[in-house]
mmCIF file of C-alpha atoms in Angstrom:
data_model
loop_
_atom_site.group_PDB
_atom_site.id
_atom_site.type_symbol
_atom_site.label_atom_id
_atom_site.label_comp_id
_atom_site.label_asym_id
_atom_site.label_seq_id
_atom_site.Cartn_x
_atom_site.Cartn_y
_atom_site.Cartn_z
ATOM 1 C CA MET A 20 0.092 -0.125 0.039
ATOM 2 C CA ASP A 21 1.301 3.485 -0.970
ATOM 3 C CA GLU A 22 0.207 6.780 -1.979
ATOM 4 C CA ASN A 23 -0.811 5.553 -5.378
ATOM 5 C CA SER A 24 -3.303 3.123 -3.748
ATOM 6 C CA LEU A 25 -4.880 5.919 -1.842
ATOM 7 C CA LYS A 26 -5.408 7.769 -5.151
ATOM 8 C CA GLU A 27 -7.539 5.128 -6.537
ATOM 9 C CA PHE A 28 -10.483 6.277 -3.805
ATOM 10 C CA ASP A 29 -12.017 9.751 -3.140
ATOM 11 C CA PRO A 30 -10.447 11.582 -0.289
ATOM 12 C CA PRO A 31 -11.730 10.371 3.003
ATOM 13 C CA VAL A 32 -14.459 12.225 4.711
ATOM 14 C CA ALA A 33 -13.146 12.909 8.268
ATOM 15 C CA PHE A 34 -15.631 14.100 10.945
ATOM 16 C CA LEU A 35 -13.856 16.054 13.576
ATOM 17 C CA SER A 36 -15.354 15.788 17.008
ATOM 18 C CA TYR A 37 -14.205 18.044 19.791
ATOM 19 C CA ALA A 38 -15.417 20.182 22.583
ATOM 20 C CA HIS A 39 -15.942 23.610 21.978
ATOM 21 C CA LYS A 40 -14.036 24.450 25.378
ATOM 22 C CA ASP A 41 -10.922 23.302 23.440
ATOM 23 C CA LYS A 42 -11.345 25.788 20.492
ATOM 24 C CA LEU A 43 -7.769 27.177 21.157
ATOM 25 C CA TYR A 44 -6.330 23.829 20.338
ATOM 26 C CA PHE A 45 -8.903 22.828 17.934
ATOM 27 C CA ASP A 46 -8.067 25.904 15.715
ATOM 28 C CA ILE A 47 -4.472 24.940 15.766
ATOM 29 C CA PHE A 48 -5.154 21.343 14.929
ATOM 30 C CA ILE A 49 -7.606 21.900 12.059
ATOM 31 C CA ASP A 50 -5.174 24.335 10.415
ATOM 32 C CA TYR A 51 -2.284 21.895 10.579
ATOM 33 C CA LEU A 52 -4.663 18.855 9.486
ATOM 34 C CA LYS A 53 -5.809 20.752 6.343
ATOM 35 C CA SER A 54 -2.342 21.597 5.309
ATOM 36 C CA GLN A 55 -0.977 18.139 5.712
ATOM 37 C CA SER A 56 -4.075 16.019 4.472
ATOM 38 C CA GLY A 57 -6.038 16.052 1.412
ATOM 39 C CA TRP A 58 -9.056 14.971 3.415
ATOM 40 C CA ASN A 59 -12.745 16.362 3.327
ATOM 41 C CA ILE A 60 -12.828 17.514 6.963
ATOM 42 C CA TRP A 61 -16.202 18.169 8.543
ATOM 43 C CA THR A 62 -16.728 20.146 11.522
ATOM 44 C CA ASP A 63 -19.751 21.863 13.202
ATOM 45 C CA ARG A 64 -18.531 25.003 11.661
ATOM 46 C CA ASN A 65 -19.765 23.629 8.255
ATOM 47 C CA ILE A 66 -23.429 24.139 9.257
ATOM 48 C CA GLU A 67 -25.111 26.349 7.191
ATOM 49 C CA ILE A 68 -26.902 29.441 8.711
ATOM 50 C CA GLY A 69 -30.667 28.746 9.054
ATOM 51 C CA SER A 70 -30.143 24.925 8.655
ATOM 52 C CA ASP A 71 -31.300 22.454 11.455
ATOM 53 C CA TRP A 72 -27.862 21.908 13.232
ATOM 54 C CA TYR A 73 -28.869 18.672 14.744
ATOM 55 C CA ASP A 74 -29.807 17.179 11.611
ATOM 56 C CA ARG A 75 -26.650 18.256 9.851
ATOM 57 C CA ILE A 76 -24.354 16.770 12.456
ATOM 58 C CA GLN A 77 -26.329 13.512 12.110
ATOM 59 C CA GLN A 78 -26.111 13.421 8.616
ATOM 60 C CA SER A 79 -22.481 14.165 8.681
ATOM 61 C CA VAL A 80 -21.778 11.654 10.732
ATOM 62 C CA LYS A 81 -23.534 9.131 8.452
ATOM 63 C CA ASN A 82 -21.383 10.465 5.599
ATOM 64 C CA SER A 83 -18.043 10.257 7.384
ATOM 65 C CA ASP A 84 -15.382 7.490 6.771
ATOM 66 C CA MET A 85 -13.493 8.479 9.649
ATOM 67 C CA ALA A 86 -14.140 9.847 13.320
ATOM 68 C CA LEU A 87 -11.329 12.302 14.528
ATOM 69 C CA LEU A 88 -11.771 12.331 18.029
ATOM 70 C CA LEU A 89 -9.861 15.267 19.883
ATOM 71 C CA VAL A 90 -9.871 13.748 23.469
ATOM 72 C CA SER A 91 -9.832 15.950 26.531
ATOM 73 C CA SER A 92 -11.516 16.281 29.855
ATOM 74 C CA ASP A 93 -14.096 18.661 28.160
ATOM 75 C CA PHE A 94 -14.513 16.047 25.362
ATOM 76 C CA LEU A 95 -15.206 13.247 28.017
ATOM 77 C CA SER A 96 -17.706 15.668 29.892
ATOM 78 C CA SER A 97 -19.695 16.262 27.118
ATOM 79 C CA ALA A 98 -22.977 14.218 27.050
ATOM 80 C CA PHE A 99 -23.674 15.595 23.479
ATOM 81 C CA ILE A 100 -20.677 14.118 22.157
ATOM 82 C CA LYS A 101 -20.986 10.830 23.885
ATOM 83 C CA GLU A 102 -24.729 10.410 23.023
ATOM 84 C CA HIS A 103 -25.091 12.274 19.623
ATOM 85 C CA GLU A 104 -21.650 11.500 17.969
ATOM 86 C CA PHE A 105 -19.633 8.840 19.306
ATOM 87 C CA SER A 106 -22.361 6.367 19.911
ATOM 88 C CA LYS A 107 -23.612 7.021 16.292
ATOM 89 C CA PHE A 108 -19.852 6.442 15.329
ATOM 90 C CA ILE A 109 -20.006 3.158 16.946
ATOM 91 C CA GLU A 110 -23.155 2.124 15.238
ATOM 92 C CA LEU A 111 -21.740 3.435 11.893
ATOM 93 C CA LYS A 112 -18.665 1.137 12.306
ATOM 94 C CA GLU A 113 -21.251 -1.838 11.974
ATOM 95 C CA GLN A 114 -22.450 -0.496 8.795
ATOM 96 C CA LYS A 115 -19.208 0.621 7.044
ATOM 97 C CA LYS A 116 -16.529 -1.783 7.529
ATOM 98 C CA TYR A 117 -13.991 0.596 6.219
ATOM 99 C CA PHE A 118 -14.895 3.205 8.870
ATOM 100 C CA ILE A 119 -12.024 4.035 11.296
ATOM 101 C CA PHE A 120 -11.854 5.764 14.519
ATOM 102 C CA LEU A 121 -8.940 8.214 14.992
ATOM 103 C CA PRO A 122 -8.784 9.108 18.564
ATOM 104 C CA VAL A 123 -6.105 11.816 19.449
ATOM 105 C CA LEU A 124 -5.149 12.716 22.991
ATOM 106 C CA LEU A 125 -5.630 16.514 22.678
ATOM 107 C CA ARG A 126 -5.168 17.585 26.433
ATOM 108 C CA ASP A 127 -3.792 14.946 29.062
ATOM 109 C CA VAL A 128 -6.860 13.214 30.491
ATOM 110 C CA ASP A 129 -7.664 9.602 31.779
ATOM 111 C CA PHE A 130 -9.885 8.481 28.893
ATOM 112 C CA THR A 131 -10.578 5.196 30.510
ATOM 113 C CA ARG A 132 -13.796 6.554 31.902
ATOM 114 C CA TRP A 133 -15.482 5.891 28.460
ATOM 115 C CA LYS A 134 -15.304 1.915 28.298
ATOM 116 C CA ASP A 135 -15.533 1.926 24.382
ATOM 117 C CA LEU A 136 -13.052 4.759 24.116
ATOM 118 C CA ALA A 137 -10.473 3.147 26.323
ATOM 119 C CA LYS A 138 -10.450 -0.064 24.005
ATOM 120 C CA MET A 139 -9.434 2.168 21.079
ATOM 121 C CA GLN A 140 -5.966 2.633 19.967
ATOM 122 C CA PHE A 141 -5.125 6.138 19.983
ATOM 123 C CA PHE A 142 -2.597 7.842 17.739
ATOM 124 C CA VAL A 143 0.748 6.992 19.464
ATOM 125 C CA ALA A 144 3.110 10.141 19.607
ATOM 126 C CA TYR A 145 5.739 9.499 22.322
ATOM 127 C CA ALA A 146 6.989 12.745 23.857
ATOM 128 C CA ASN A 147 10.757 12.188 23.271
ATOM 129 C CA GLU A 148 9.982 11.620 19.537
ATOM 130 C CA TYR A 149 8.586 15.350 19.328
ATOM 131 C CA GLY A 150 11.315 17.115 21.383
ATOM 132 C CA ILE A 151 10.042 16.668 24.925
ATOM 133 C CA PRO A 152 12.417 14.371 26.917
ATOM 134 C CA ASP A 153 10.786 14.547 30.273
ATOM 135 C CA LYS A 154 7.900 12.126 29.541
ATOM 136 C CA SER A 155 9.598 9.885 26.965
ATOM 137 C CA THR A 156 7.452 6.769 27.132
ATOM 138 C CA GLU A 157 4.005 8.634 27.486
ATOM 139 C CA ILE A 158 1.547 9.415 24.707
ATOM 140 C CA LEU A 159 2.031 13.044 24.061
ATOM 141 C CA PRO A 160 -1.034 15.228 24.285
ATOM 142 C CA PHE A 161 -1.032 17.550 21.422
ATOM 143 C CA ALA A 162 -1.369 20.435 23.650
ATOM 144 C CA ARG A 163 2.140 20.082 24.846
ATOM 145 C CA LEU A 164 3.312 20.858 21.114
ATOM 146 C CA CYS A 165 1.543 24.306 21.444
ATOM 147 C CA ASN A 166 3.298 26.922 23.496
ATOM 148 C CA PHE A 167 2.343 30.639 23.428
ATOM 149 C CA SER A 168 4.519 33.771 23.889
ATOM 150 C CA ASN A 169 3.218 36.225 26.518
ATOM 151 C CA ASP A 170 1.160 38.024 24.053
ATOM 152 C CA ASN A 171 -0.705 34.835 23.300
ATOM 153 C CA GLN A 172 0.881 34.132 20.093
ATOM 154 C CA LEU A 173 1.682 30.749 18.976
ATOM 155 C CA ILE A 174 5.425 29.786 19.165
ATOM 156 C CA PRO A 175 6.737 28.112 15.974
ATOM 157 C CA ASN A 176 7.591 24.350 16.719
ATOM 158 C CA ALA A 177 8.821 22.278 13.598
ATOM 159 C CA PHE A 178 7.731 19.094 15.635
ATOM 160 C CA ARG A 179 4.043 20.192 15.056
ATOM 161 C CA ASP A 180 4.645 19.659 11.311
ATOM 162 C CA THR A 181 6.340 16.306 12.046
ATOM 163 C CA TYR A 182 3.193 15.309 14.346
ATOM 164 C CA PHE A 183 0.849 15.800 11.530
ATOM 165 C CA LYS A 184 2.822 14.215 8.749
ATOM 166 C CA ASN A 185 3.000 11.154 10.999
ATOM 167 C CA PHE A 186 -0.607 11.368 12.065
ATOM 168 C CA VAL A 187 -1.997 11.772 8.402
ATOM 169 C CA LYS A 188 0.450 8.975 7.215
ATOM 170 C CA LYS A 189 -0.626 6.578 9.863
ATOM 171 C CA ALA A 190 -4.348 7.347 9.316
ATOM 172 C CA GLU A 191 -4.291 7.163 5.787
ATOM 173 C CA THR A 192 -2.480 3.610 5.737
ATOM 174 C CA ASP A 193 -5.173 2.330 8.383
ATOM 175 C CA TRP A 194 -8.006 3.619 6.422
ATOM 176 C CA LEU A 195 -6.606 2.291 3.161
ATOM 177 C CA LYS A 196 -6.233 -1.067 4.762
ATOM 178 C CA SER A 197 -9.842 -1.075 5.920
ATOM 179 C CA LYS A 198 -11.049 0.059 2.511
ATOM 180 C CA LEU A 199 -9.154 -2.822 0.806
ATOM 181 C CA ASN A 200 -10.117 -5.427 3.556
ATOM 182 C CA GLN A 201 -13.839 -4.392 3.608
ATOM 183 C CA ASN A 202 -15.161 -7.452 1.768
#
């Protein structure tokens, strides 16, 4: 499997599920993801003015190929995400065998509170691989790659580019495997 295999398919539709309280990290994450992937990324920001927002979310869940979950304490505390997005993705996985979950540890949290989420493999980014030696064997929360100056400007960090390059490559490889093995 390589990039040519991926080109045989339309770009995947990725539904990005996040807690609105994580807006600061979401904005950074989505910008980098858009620049590193060719995916059709859907977020609740795609909801048209005047449309039924709940129906749009449910339709977008059904149309997705990937559930990109930005996991944080606020994500886990959201009853809406758990009941109206995550549970629908669990059902969707039964209908679309090529559908994949892409859980990302956005901010450090004990995600084992959600039994079904705890069973899922997260994107593994070890801190020492991204310039943070103090927690070398722990999964790196994305927020650790985002430092800000005193005037709240994001400080450049080349490791963020590497993080997204590795994330997109792993996600596309896993999605392609699921597409090819769906029968």
